[in-house]
Structures are given as structure tokens and as C-alpha cells.
PDB file of C-alpha atoms in Angstrom:
ATOM      1  CA  MET A1311      68.856 157.662  74.385  1.00 69.00           C
ATOM      2  CA  GLN A1312      70.441 161.112  74.021  1.00 76.00           C
ATOM      3  CA  LYS A1313      66.990 162.683  74.276  1.00 80.00           C
ATOM      4  CA  LYS A1314      66.445 160.870  77.585  1.00 83.00           C
ATOM      5  CA  THR A1315      69.862 161.913  78.843  1.00 87.00           C
ATOM      6  CA  ASP A1316      69.047 165.539  78.021  1.00 89.00           C
ATOM      7  CA  GLU A1317      65.685 165.219  79.802  1.00 91.00           C
ATOM      8  CA  ILE A1318      67.319 163.801  82.932  1.00 93.00           C
ATOM      9  CA  GLU A1319      69.850 166.636  82.934  1.00 94.00           C
ATOM     10  CA  LYS A1320      67.111 169.236  82.442  1.00 95.00           C
ATOM     11  CA  TYR A1321      65.130 168.115  85.465  1.00 96.00           C
ATOM     12  CA  MET A1322      68.094 167.355  87.686  1.00 97.00           C
ATOM     13  CA  LYS A1323      69.688 170.788  87.186  1.00 97.00           C
ATOM     14  CA  ASP A1324      66.552 172.632  88.279  1.00 97.00           C
ATOM     15  CA  CYS A1325      64.278 170.123  89.957  1.00 98.00           C
ATOM     16  CA  THR A1326      60.543 170.812  89.994  1.00 98.00           C
ATOM     17  CA  LEU A1327      59.406 167.199  89.705  1.00 98.00           C
ATOM     18  CA  CYS A1328      57.254 167.259  92.847  1.00 98.00           C
ATOM     19  CA  PRO A1329      54.919 169.924  94.281  1.00 98.00           C
ATOM     20  CA  ARG A1330      57.649 171.221  96.613  1.00 98.00           C
ATOM     21  CA  ASN A1331      59.245 172.919  93.572  1.00 97.00           C
ATOM     22  CA  CYS A1332      62.656 173.102  95.266  1.00 97.00           C
ATOM     23  CA  HIS A1333      64.570 174.149  92.104  1.00 98.00           C
ATOM     24  CA  ALA A1334      67.552 172.231  93.520  1.00 98.00           C
ATOM     25  CA  ASP A1335      70.531 171.638  91.238  1.00 98.00           C
ATOM     26  CA  ARG A1336      70.669 167.936  91.987  1.00 97.00           C
ATOM     27  CA  MET A1337      73.374 167.368  89.370  1.00 97.00           C
ATOM     28  CA  ALA A1338      75.643 169.585  91.464  1.00 97.00           C
ATOM     29  CA  GLY A1339      75.068 167.314  94.453  1.00 96.00           C
ATOM     30  CA  ARG A1340      72.433 169.489  96.085  1.00 97.00           C
ATOM     31  CA  THR A1341      69.292 167.933  97.511  1.00 96.00           C
ATOM     32  CA  GLY A1342      65.738 169.137  97.538  1.00 92.00           C
ATOM     33  CA  TYR A1343      62.954 168.239  99.948  1.00 96.00           C
ATOM     34  CA  CYS A1344      63.185 164.590  98.875  1.00 96.00           C
ATOM     35  CA  GLY A1345      66.751 164.415 100.203  1.00 95.00           C
ATOM     36  CA  MET A1346      68.190 163.029  96.966  1.00 96.00           C
ATOM     37  CA  THR A1347      70.719 164.220  94.390  1.00 97.00           C
ATOM     38  CA  ASP A1348      70.608 163.028  90.771  1.00 97.00           C
ATOM     39  CA  LYS A1349      72.010 159.628  91.843  1.00 96.00           C
ATOM     40  CA  ILE A1350      69.437 156.835  91.978  1.00 97.00           C
ATOM     41  CA  TYR A1351      69.223 155.072  95.326  1.00 96.00           C
ATOM     42  CA  ALA A1352      67.093 151.996  95.961  1.00 97.00           C
ATOM     43  CA  ALA A1353      66.838 149.864  99.097  1.00 95.00           C
ATOM     44  CA  ARG A1354      65.074 146.727  97.860  1.00 96.00           C
ATOM     45  CA  ALA A1355      63.947 145.058  94.632  1.00 97.00           C
ATOM     46  CA  ALA A1356      62.086 141.811  95.266  1.00 97.00           C
ATOM     47  CA  LEU A1357      58.818 139.930  94.943  1.00 97.00           C
ATOM     48  CA  HIS A1358      56.426 141.659  97.317  1.00 96.00           C
ATOM     49  CA  MET A1359      53.449 139.648  98.554  1.00 94.00           C
ATOM     50  CA  TRP A1360      51.604 142.290 100.600  1.00 91.00           C
ATOM     51  CA  GLU A1361      49.946 144.482  98.006  1.00 95.00           C
ATOM     52  CA  GLU A1362      46.290 144.194  97.014  1.00 96.00           C
ATOM     53  CA  PRO A1363      45.361 140.698  95.706  1.00 96.00           C
ATOM     54  CA  CYS A1364      45.132 141.901  92.111  1.00 97.00           C
ATOM     55  CA  ILE A1365      48.685 143.294  92.316  1.00 98.00           C
ATOM     56  CA  SER A1366      50.580 140.674  94.328  1.00 97.00           C
ATOM     57  CA  GLY A1367      48.414 137.599  93.820  1.00 97.00           C
ATOM     58  CA  SER A1368      50.347 134.354  94.232  1.00 97.00           C
ATOM     59  CA  LYS A1369      53.231 135.524  92.021  1.00 98.00           C
ATOM     60  CA  GLY A1370      54.261 138.616  93.945  1.00 98.00           C
ATOM     61  CA  SER A1371      54.700 142.159  92.724  1.00 98.00           C
ATOM     62  CA  GLY A1372      58.161 143.140  91.502  1.00 98.00           C
ATOM     63  CA  ALA A1373      58.587 146.014  93.931  1.00 98.00           C
ATOM     64  CA  VAL A1374      61.467 148.469  93.654  1.00 98.00           C
ATOM     65  CA  PHE A1375      61.689 150.646  96.777  1.00 97.00           C
ATOM     66  CA  PHE A1376      63.397 153.954  96.015  1.00 97.00           C
ATOM     67  CA  THR A1377      65.132 156.042  98.665  1.00 96.00           C
ATOM     68  CA  GLY A1378      63.807 159.532  99.342  1.00 96.00           C
ATOM     69  CA  CYS A1379      60.343 161.094  99.279  1.00 97.00           C
ATOM     70  CA  GLY A1380      58.853 164.492  98.514  1.00 96.00           C
ATOM     71  CA  LEU A1381      56.129 164.191 101.174  1.00 97.00           C
ATOM     72  CA  ARG A1382      57.940 162.742 104.231  1.00 95.00           C
ATOM     73  CA  CYS A1383      54.997 162.120 106.589  1.00 95.00           C
ATOM     74  CA  CYS A1384      55.888 162.139 110.281  1.00 93.00           C
ATOM     75  CA  PHE A1385      54.336 158.669 110.720  1.00 93.00           C
ATOM     76  CA  CYS A1386      55.910 157.046 107.642  1.00 91.00           C
ATOM     77  CA  GLN A1387      56.204 153.273 107.976  1.00 87.00           C
ATOM     78  CA  ASN A1388      59.077 153.238 105.465  1.00 86.00           C
ATOM     79  CA  ARG A1389      60.830 156.117 107.229  1.00 82.00           C
ATOM     80  CA  GLU A1390      64.301 154.567 107.104  1.00 83.00           C
ATOM     81  CA  ILE A1391      64.306 155.037 103.332  1.00 87.00           C
ATOM     82  CA  ALA A1392      61.745 157.825 102.868  1.00 86.00           C
ATOM     83  CA  ILE A1393      63.169 160.123 105.527  1.00 82.00           C
ATOM     84  CA  GLY A1394      66.463 158.341 106.123  1.00 71.00           C
ATOM     85  CA  LYS A1395      69.258 157.611 103.687  1.00 76.00           C
ATOM     86  CA  ASP A1396      69.222 153.813 103.428  1.00 84.00           C
ATOM     87  CA  GLY A1397      69.790 152.620  99.898  1.00 93.00           C
ATOM     88  CA  CYS A1398      72.282 151.417  97.334  1.00 94.00           C
ATOM     89  CA  GLU A1399      73.412 153.685  94.484  1.00 96.00           C
ATOM     90  CA  ILE A1400      72.520 152.382  91.028  1.00 97.00           C
ATOM     91  CA  ASN A1401      72.470 153.869  87.538  1.00 97.00           C
ATOM     92  CA  VAL A1402      69.820 153.816  84.801  1.00 97.00           C
ATOM     93  CA  LYS A1403      71.304 150.738  83.134  1.00 97.00           C
ATOM     94  CA  ARG A1404      71.298 148.819  86.421  1.00 98.00           C
ATOM     95  CA  LEU A1405      67.697 149.854  87.074  1.00 98.00           C
ATOM     96  CA  ALA A1406      66.714 148.411  83.689  1.00 98.00           C
ATOM     97  CA  GLU A1407      68.514 145.166  84.606  1.00 98.00           C
ATOM     98  CA  ILE A1408      66.572 145.045  87.879  1.00 98.00           C
ATOM     99  CA  PHE A1409      63.279 145.265  85.983  1.00 98.00           C
ATOM    100  CA  LEU A1410      64.333 142.358  83.760  1.00 98.00           C
ATOM    101  CA  GLU A1411      65.529 140.298  86.754  1.00 98.00           C
ATOM    102  CA  LEU A1412      62.181 140.765  88.499  1.00 98.00           C
ATOM    103  CA  GLN A1413      60.430 139.608  85.328  1.00 98.00           C
ATOM    104  CA  ASP A1414      62.674 136.521  85.258  1.00 98.00           C
ATOM    105  CA  LYS A1415      61.689 135.797  88.869  1.00 98.00           C
ATOM    106  CA  GLY A1416      58.048 135.578  87.796  1.00 98.00           C
ATOM    107  CA  ALA A1417      56.801 138.953  89.057  1.00 98.00           C
ATOM    108  CA  ALA A1418      53.237 139.862  88.147  1.00 98.00           C
ATOM    109  CA  ASN A1419      54.278 143.455  87.450  1.00 98.00           C
ATOM    110  CA  ILE A1420      56.962 146.071  88.055  1.00 98.00           C
ATOM    111  CA  ASN A1421      56.012 148.126  91.116  1.00 98.00           C
ATOM    112  CA  LEU A1422      57.756 151.513  91.395  1.00 98.00           C
ATOM    113  CA  VAL A1423      57.511 152.556  95.045  1.00 97.00           C
ATOM    114  CA  THR A1424      57.912 156.300  95.724  1.00 97.00           C
ATOM    115  CA  GLY A1425      59.761 157.168  92.537  1.00 97.00           C
ATOM    116  CA  ALA A1426      58.508 160.698  91.767  1.00 97.00           C
ATOM    117  CA  HIS A1427      61.933 162.274  92.233  1.00 97.00           C
ATOM    118  CA  TYR A1428      63.425 159.784  89.729  1.00 98.00           C
ATOM    119  CA  VAL A1429      60.772 159.882  86.991  1.00 98.00           C
ATOM    120  CA  PRO A1430      63.154 160.848  84.122  1.00 97.00           C
ATOM    121  CA  GLN A1431      65.606 158.092  85.115  1.00 98.00           C
ATOM    122  CA  ILE A1432      62.780 155.566  85.530  1.00 98.00           C
ATOM    123  CA  THR A1433      61.359 156.191  82.056  1.00 98.00           C
ATOM    124  CA  ALA A1434      64.867 155.895  80.579  1.00 97.00           C
ATOM    125  CA  ALA A1435      65.321 152.538  82.346  1.00 98.00           C
ATOM    126  CA  LEU A1436      61.910 151.340  81.140  1.00 98.00           C
ATOM    127  CA  ASP A1437      62.916 152.199  77.563  1.00 98.00           C
ATOM    128  CA  ILE A1438      66.059 150.093  77.897  1.00 98.00           C
ATOM    129  CA  ALA A1439      64.255 147.188  79.578  1.00 98.00           C
ATOM    130  CA  GLY A1440      61.453 147.263  77.011  1.00 98.00           C
ATOM    131  CA  LYS A1441      63.922 146.884  74.160  1.00 98.00           C
ATOM    132  CA  GLN A1442      65.335 143.831  75.946  1.00 98.00           C
ATOM    133  CA  GLY A1443      61.999 142.077  76.386  1.00 98.00           C
ATOM    134  CA  MET A1444      60.442 143.503  79.560  1.00 98.00           C
ATOM    135  CA  GLY A1445      56.708 143.222  79.009  1.00 97.00           C
ATOM    136  CA  LEU A1446      55.165 143.373  82.475  1.00 98.00           C
ATOM    137  CA  PRO A1447      52.550 145.941  83.496  1.00 98.00           C
ATOM    138  CA  VAL A1448      54.122 148.886  85.326  1.00 98.00           C
ATOM    139  CA  VAL A1449      52.611 150.033  88.621  1.00 98.00           C
ATOM    140  CA  TYR A1450      53.363 153.532  89.936  1.00 98.00           C
ATOM    141  CA  ASN A1451      53.044 153.333  93.730  1.00 98.00           C
ATOM    142  CA  SER A1452      52.793 156.853  95.089  1.00 97.00           C
ATOM    143  CA  SER A1453      51.983 159.122  98.037  1.00 97.00           C
ATOM    144  CA  GLY A1454      49.505 160.903  95.774  1.00 98.00           C
ATOM    145  CA  TYR A1455      51.438 164.148  96.235  1.00 98.00           C
ATOM    146  CA  GLU A1456      52.293 164.450  92.553  1.00 98.00           C
ATOM    147  CA  LYS A1457      52.507 167.185  89.943  1.00 98.00           C
ATOM    148  CA  VAL A1458      50.339 166.707  86.873  1.00 98.00           C
ATOM    149  CA  GLU A1459      53.267 167.815  84.698  1.00 98.00           C
ATOM    150  CA  THR A1460      55.424 164.995  86.097  1.00 98.00           C
ATOM    151  CA  LEU A1461      52.654 162.435  85.703  1.00 98.00           C
ATOM    152  CA  LYS A1462      52.406 163.397  82.033  1.00 98.00           C
ATOM    153  CA  LEU A1463      56.029 162.236  81.634  1.00 98.00           C
ATOM    154  CA  LEU A1464      54.823 158.764  82.675  1.00 98.00           C
ATOM    155  CA  GLU A1465      52.042 158.516  80.094  1.00 98.00           C
ATOM    156  CA  GLY A1466      52.579 155.440  77.970  1.00 97.00           C
ATOM    157  CA  TYR A1467      54.940 153.942  80.560  1.00 98.00           C
ATOM    158  CA  VAL A1468      52.606 153.331  83.509  1.00 98.00           C
ATOM    159  CA  ASP A1469      49.715 150.898  83.248  1.00 98.00           C
ATOM    160  CA  VAL A1470      48.466 151.043  86.827  1.00 98.00           C
ATOM    161  CA  TYR A1471      48.494 153.943  89.246  1.00 98.00           C
ATOM    162  CA  LEU A1472      48.482 153.048  92.948  1.00 98.00           C
ATOM    163  CA  PRO A1473      48.342 156.393  94.785  1.00 98.00           C
ATOM    164  CA  ASP A1474      47.517 157.192  98.380  1.00 98.00           C
ATOM    165  CA  TYR A1475      44.843 159.712  99.258  1.00 98.00           C
ATOM    166  CA  LYS A1476      45.938 160.537 102.791  1.00 98.00           C
ATOM    167  CA  TYR A1477      44.140 163.727 103.721  1.00 98.00           C
ATOM    168  CA  ALA A1478      40.949 165.571 102.867  1.00 98.00           C
ATOM    169  CA  ASP A1479      41.732 167.951 105.737  1.00 97.00           C
ATOM    170  CA  PRO A1480      44.422 170.588 104.928  1.00 98.00           C
ATOM    171  CA  LEU A1481      45.169 171.039 108.643  1.00 98.00           C
ATOM    172  CA  LEU A1482      46.053 167.362 109.063  1.00 97.00           C
ATOM    173  CA  ALA A1483      48.108 167.505 105.878  1.00 98.00           C
ATOM    174  CA  GLN A1484      50.060 170.440 107.262  1.00 98.00           C
ATOM    175  CA  GLN A1485      50.532 168.902 110.706  1.00 97.00           C
ATOM    176  CA  PHE A1486      51.620 165.442 109.595  1.00 97.00           C
ATOM    177  CA  SER A1487      53.272 166.152 106.217  1.00 97.00           C
ATOM    178  CA  HIS A1488      53.943 169.914 106.060  1.00 97.00           C
ATOM    179  CA  ALA A1489      51.748 170.006 102.956  1.00 98.00           C
ATOM    180  CA  ALA A1490      48.579 172.029 103.467  1.00 98.00           C
ATOM    181  CA  ASP A1491      48.041 171.914  99.695  1.00 98.00           C
ATOM    182  CA  TYR A1492      47.845 168.098  99.707  1.00 98.00           C
ATOM    183  CA  PRO A1493      44.031 167.839  99.168  1.00 98.00           C
ATOM    184  CA  GLU A1494      44.159 170.115  96.121  1.00 98.00           C
ATOM    185  CA  ILE A1495      47.306 168.483  94.735  1.00 98.00           C
ATOM    186  CA  VAL A1496      46.022 164.925  95.129  1.00 98.00           C
ATOM    187  CA  GLY A1497      42.680 165.786  93.523  1.00 98.00           C
ATOM    188  CA  ASN A1498      44.400 167.067  90.385  1.00 98.00           C
ATOM    189  CA  ALA A1499      46.870 164.170  90.363  1.00 98.00           C
ATOM    190  CA  LEU A1500      44.144 161.543  90.605  1.00 98.00           C
ATOM    191  CA  ALA A1501      42.221 163.113  87.746  1.00 98.00           C
ATOM    192  CA  GLU A1502      45.334 162.865  85.561  1.00 98.00           C
ATOM    193  CA  MET A1503      46.001 159.270  86.602  1.00 98.00           C
ATOM    194  CA  VAL A1504      42.443 158.218  85.761  1.00 98.00           C
ATOM    195  CA  ARG A1505      42.626 160.096  82.454  1.00 98.00           C
ATOM    196  CA  GLN A1506      45.733 158.129  81.507  1.00 98.00           C
ATOM    197  CA  THR A1507      44.599 154.654  82.572  1.00 98.00           C
ATOM    198  CA  GLY A1508      40.847 154.698  82.113  1.00 97.00           C
ATOM    199  CA  PRO A1509      38.687 152.203  84.051  1.00 96.00           C
ATOM    200  CA  VAL A1510      40.257 149.270  85.881  1.00 97.00           C
ATOM    201  CA  VAL A1511      40.810 146.148  83.764  1.00 97.00           C
ATOM    202  CA  PHE A1512      41.797 142.699  85.078  1.00 97.00           C
ATOM    203  CA  ASP A1513      43.184 139.710  83.198  1.00 97.00           C
ATOM    204  CA  GLU A1514      41.693 136.214  83.244  1.00 97.00           C
ATOM    205  CA  ASN A1515      43.647 135.356  86.420  1.00 96.00           C
ATOM    206  CA  GLY A1516      42.482 138.395  88.358  1.00 97.00           C
ATOM    207  CA  TYR A1517      45.669 140.463  88.010  1.00 98.00           C
ATOM    208  CA  ILE A1518      45.202 144.135  87.210  1.00 98.00           C
ATOM    209  CA  LYS A1519      46.259 145.122  83.681  1.00 98.00           C
ATOM    210  CA  LYS A1520      45.452 148.816  83.798  1.00 98.00           C
ATOM    211  CA  GLY A1521      43.580 151.349  85.882  1.00 98.00           C
ATOM    212  CA  THR A1522      43.849 153.288  89.125  1.00 98.00           C
ATOM    213  CA  ILE A1523      43.532 151.949  92.662  1.00 98.00           C
ATOM    214  CA  VAL A1524      43.445 154.647  95.334  1.00 98.00           C
ATOM    215  CA  ARG A1525      44.653 153.692  98.797  1.00 98.00           C
ATOM    216  CA  HIS A1526      43.548 155.317 102.006  1.00 98.00           C
ATOM    217  CA  LEU A1527      45.324 154.552 105.266  1.00 97.00           C
ATOM    218  CA  ILE A1528      43.092 155.255 108.265  1.00 97.00           C
ATOM    219  CA  LEU A1529      44.935 157.181 110.963  1.00 97.00           C
ATOM    220  CA  PRO A1530      44.060 156.617 114.636  1.00 97.00           C
ATOM    221  CA  GLY A1531      41.668 159.266 115.906  1.00 97.00           C
ATOM    222  CA  HIS A1532      40.910 160.647 112.456  1.00 98.00           C
ATOM    223  CA  THR A1533      37.987 158.691 111.020  1.00 98.00           C
ATOM    224  CA  ARG A1534      36.284 161.952 110.021  1.00 98.00           C
ATOM    225  CA  ASN A1535      39.157 162.651 107.625  1.00 98.00           C
ATOM    226  CA  SER A1536      38.828 159.127 106.221  1.00 98.00           C
ATOM    227  CA  ILE A1537      35.111 159.505 105.561  1.00 98.00           C
ATOM    228  CA  GLN A1538      35.713 162.839 103.808  1.00 98.00           C
ATOM    229  CA  VAL A1539      38.314 161.164 101.591  1.00 98.00           C
ATOM    230  CA  LEU A1540      35.824 158.461 100.614  1.00 98.00           C
ATOM    231  CA  LYS A1541      33.119 161.032  99.887  1.00 98.00           C
ATOM    232  CA  HIS A1542      35.395 162.915  97.534  1.00 98.00           C
ATOM    233  CA  LEU A1543      36.563 159.789  95.723  1.00 98.00           C
ATOM    234  CA  GLN A1544      33.022 158.525  95.215  1.00 97.00           C
ATOM    235  CA  ARG A1545      31.791 161.915  94.028  1.00 97.00           C
ATOM    236  CA  ALA A1546      34.731 162.561  91.688  1.00 97.00           C
ATOM    237  CA  PHE A1547      35.399 159.108  90.239  1.00 97.00           C
ATOM    238  CA  GLY A1548      32.610 156.669  91.131  1.00 96.00           C
ATOM    239  CA  THR A1549      33.231 153.267  89.563  1.00 96.00           C
ATOM    240  CA  GLN A1550      36.165 154.460  87.425  1.00 97.00           C
ATOM    241  CA  ILE A1551      38.555 153.537  90.234  1.00 98.00           C
ATOM    242  CA  TYR A1552      38.986 150.951  92.971  1.00 98.00           C
ATOM    243  CA  ILE A1553      39.455 152.111  96.561  1.00 98.00           C
ATOM    244  CA  SER A1554      41.631 150.236  99.047  1.00 97.00           C
ATOM    245  CA  ILE A1555      40.726 151.032 102.671  1.00 97.00           C
ATOM    246  CA  MET A1556      43.652 150.137 104.907  1.00 95.00           C
ATOM    247  CA  ASN A1557      43.819 149.522 108.665  1.00 94.00           C
ATOM    248  CA  GLN A1558      47.521 148.593 108.741  1.00 92.00           C
ATOM    249  CA  TYR A1559      48.765 151.788 110.369  1.00 93.00           C
ATOM    250  CA  THR A1560      51.694 150.848 112.599  1.00 91.00           C
ATOM    251  CA  PRO A1561      53.353 153.333 114.970  1.00 90.00           C
ATOM    252  CA  VAL A1562      57.055 152.956 114.205  1.00 82.00           C
ATOM    253  CA  TYR A1563      58.213 156.222 115.731  1.00 79.00           C
ATOM    254  CA  GLU A1564      57.241 157.724 119.104  1.00 83.00           C
ATOM    255  CA  GLN A1565      55.350 160.935 118.400  1.00 86.00           C
ATOM    256  CA  GLU A1566      55.825 163.653 120.991  1.00 84.00           C
ATOM    257  CA  LYS A1567      53.494 166.244 119.460  1.00 91.00           C
ATOM    258  CA  TYR A1568      50.774 164.101 117.849  1.00 91.00           C
ATOM    259  CA  ARG A1569      50.292 161.466 120.519  1.00 90.00           C
ATOM    260  CA  GLU A1570      47.168 159.997 118.901  1.00 94.00           C
ATOM    261  CA  LEU A1571      49.533 158.487 116.327  1.00 94.00           C
ATOM    262  CA  ASN A1572      51.233 156.345 118.966  1.00 95.00           C
ATOM    263  CA  ARG A1573      48.578 153.634 118.773  1.00 95.00           C
ATOM    264  CA  ARG A1574      47.014 151.413 116.142  1.00 95.00           C
ATOM    265  CA  VAL A1575      43.607 151.857 114.567  1.00 95.00           C
ATOM    266  CA  THR A1576      40.875 150.162 116.577  1.00 95.00           C
ATOM    267  CA  LYS A1577      38.407 147.655 115.186  1.00 94.00           C
ATOM    268  CA  ARG A1578      35.631 150.133 115.904  1.00 96.00           C
ATOM    269  CA  GLU A1579      37.377 152.890 113.920  1.00 97.00           C
ATOM    270  CA  TYR A1580      37.913 150.608 110.941  1.00 96.00           C
ATOM    271  CA  GLU A1581      34.329 149.389 110.960  1.00 96.00           C
ATOM    272  CA  LYS A1582      33.088 152.980 111.126  1.00 97.00           C
ATOM    273  CA  VAL A1583      34.959 153.827 107.930  1.00 97.00           C
ATOM    274  CA  LEU A1584      33.876 150.616 106.174  1.00 96.00           C
ATOM    275  CA  ASN A1585      30.245 151.309 107.082  1.00 96.00           C
ATOM    276  CA  ALA A1586      30.587 154.796 105.644  1.00 97.00           C
ATOM    277  CA  ALA A1587      31.921 153.290 102.408  1.00 97.00           C
ATOM    278  CA  LEU A1588      28.867 151.055 102.171  1.00 96.00           C
ATOM    279  CA  GLU A1589      26.507 153.954 102.882  1.00 97.00           C
ATOM    280  CA  LEU A1590      28.192 155.981 100.140  1.00 97.00           C
ATOM    281  CA  GLY A1591      27.547 153.169  97.665  1.00 96.00           C
ATOM    282  CA  ILE A1592      31.210 152.407  96.989  1.00 96.00           C
ATOM    283  CA  GLU A1593      31.208 149.181  94.982  1.00 91.00           C
ATOM    284  CA  ASN A1594      34.781 148.708  93.789  1.00 95.00           C
ATOM    285  CA  GLY A1595      37.065 148.265  96.727  1.00 93.00           C
ATOM    286  CA  PHE A1596      39.396 146.285  98.929  1.00 93.00           C
ATOM    287  CA  PHE A1597      39.489 146.075 102.703  1.00 89.00           C
ATOM    288  CA  GLN A1598      41.871 144.355 105.086  1.00 84.00           C
ATOM    289  CA  GLU A1599      41.183 141.513 107.487  1.00 69.00           C
ATOM    290  CA  GLY A1600      43.197 140.178 110.404  1.00 56.00           C
ATOM    291  CA  GLU A1601      46.303 141.552 112.062  1.00 54.00           C
ATOM    292  CA  THR A1602      47.682 143.744 109.302  1.00 49.00           C
ATOM    293  CA  ALA A1603      49.039 146.369 111.695  1.00 45.00           C
ATOM    294  CA  ARG A1604      52.237 144.511 112.465  1.00 49.00           C
ATOM    295  CA  GLU A1605      55.810 145.509 111.818  1.00 45.00           C
ATOM    296  CA  SER A1606      56.331 142.188 110.029  1.00 47.00           C
ATOM    297  CA  PHE A1607      54.352 143.660 107.119  1.00 58.00           C
ATOM    298  CA  ILE A1608      57.019 146.321 106.687  1.00 72.00           C
ATOM    299  CA  PRO A1609      59.711 144.944 104.337  1.00 79.00           C
ATOM    300  CA  ALA A1610      63.348 144.681 105.305  1.00 78.00           C
ATOM    301  CA  PHE A1611      65.320 147.298 103.416  1.00 85.00           C
ATOM    302  CA  ASP A1612      68.357 145.083 103.100  1.00 85.00           C
ATOM    303  CA  TYR A1613      69.270 145.933  99.460  1.00 88.00           C
ATOM    304  CA  GLU A1614      67.929 142.594  98.216  1.00 92.00           C
ATOM    305  CA  GLY A1615      67.877 142.547  94.419  1.00 94.00           C
ATOM    306  CA  VAL A1616      69.551 145.936  94.120  1.00 92.00           C
ATOM    307  CA  GLY A1617      73.246 145.042  93.997  1.00 78.00           C
ATOM    308  CA  ARG A1618      74.576 143.013  91.136  1.00 60.00           C
ATOM    309  CA  LYS A1619      74.337 139.233  91.237  1.00 50.00           C
TER     310      LYS A1619
END
């Protein structure tokens, strides 16, 4: 455990865990781009039913929603925790207990939502939980804006990577996320994720055991970007990955500058992207049906499962 403690201290004193490379001394109470110090904050830890069928299934995914984010998109649907400060302070030991409690509740897996800025603490908690009988697959649910060096710290801990691939267009990445380097960063990150997990494997009940599922959220007015994302994924990874094409974009914040983001994706836009996926020969994928673009699909960040029983 001392080795893990030293690792946490190393990264927290001079933080370069995400591509922003802030070099913030988080142990001294300073915050980087993610908005977080070395203290772990989480806003919810509960069975989550709204992931892909192979992740949530009928059991639910044991999702832990961490506060803070190194990407901070202007349209973020979880903005109250990603850009805001909502969350309950916990330590590594408590995080390990949360993993075990989710397992006791029957979770299909442990789902780490936006945890890049806490990777050393997360791996320490997984070590503790593993010694106490936690045996669920671990899902790393990410914006895709990840450093390869940080992902390497997760090797052997993460069974399933669930990254976004938001932008193929650097201009959109800069406008919406202040990250013109996003396309290059996500390409390298996905290659590392696929290297670690290999092809997707399911168990006899259809739950994912290992592999990488790449999510793409279609943005209103930007189907060209979506089609470019799909082209890259098919060219780079083919059948090694699954692709989840999402139409659930929900405007939760009134945009003054990018007004196209103040509406939902139309049926025509979604069908255009799905047709492109078929034309590209994408075989392994998920798509959404029905009214997914509703605020009711955004979880309540009410600290459920985070505080002690």
C-alpha cells in the first residue's frame, strides 16, 4: 500500500494525468483544469440502467460518478458535476467500500465515470476491494480525452473501456471543448485501450467481460463530424471494437454562441448517420431507439451510495 500512497503523492504534487498537463500541486489544495484537488469527490454510486445492454442489462451497472473533468464540454449533460462542484468527499478506503457495496447490490460491473483525474486513487481502491472479494469486471467510462501514460496505469485493472469519440474535426473540438488536439489525443488513447483489452468478449448472459466500446454522441447540425468519426473508427479498428451511436443529446444549458446546440438531434440527422454506418460496413454496434433525448435519462446527482450507510 505504501507504493500506492507514494504514487498518489507523485501525481497529485505535479499533476499531468490528463492531456491538459496543468502541473498543479493538487496536494497543496490547488486545482488544475479538472477543478479538483487531491481529495476524491463523487456525486453518485448506484445501479445504473441506462448504459448499453451488455453493460447494464437487467442487473444494472455499478456506476460511480466522479466530480470534475479534464475536458469540460460546453454542452455537457452532467455539467453540475463535470463543470460544477457537486459531490461528496470520500477517501480511498471509502471508495473501495463503495465498490464492494455495489457488488453486494448485484451490479453487473463497476463503472468508473469520468475518473481520469483520480486514476492513482482508483487503482489503490481497486487493490483494497480486490483483496476483500470484489470480482466484478471494471468499466472505465471516459470522454476519450486521455493520456496514454495514464491509461497504462490502468492496465490489469480495467476490463472494459467505454470511451467517447466526440470530434473528428479539430475546430469543433476547440469551439465546444477548448481542445483542438482532441482528434489526435483520442486516436492514440483508443489504440492503447484496444491494445489492453483485445477484442470484445461477452459472457453466456450477454454481459461484456472485456473489450472496448466506443461511443459517439451526434451533435445537432454536425452529422458530417459524426460520419468522419465513424470512418476513422472503421478504418483504424474494424471489428476489434463495438461502436455505440447515440442520439440522446439533450440541451441542458442555453448556448449563446453555438445556438445549433440549443435543440435535439432530429430523426433525419440520426438516420443519416446510421445509414453512413451501414454503408461503411460497420458490423459491431449499438444504436438507440425511442425518446432517449430526455432529461429523465440524466441521473440525479444526489450522493446516493456515496455517504456511509
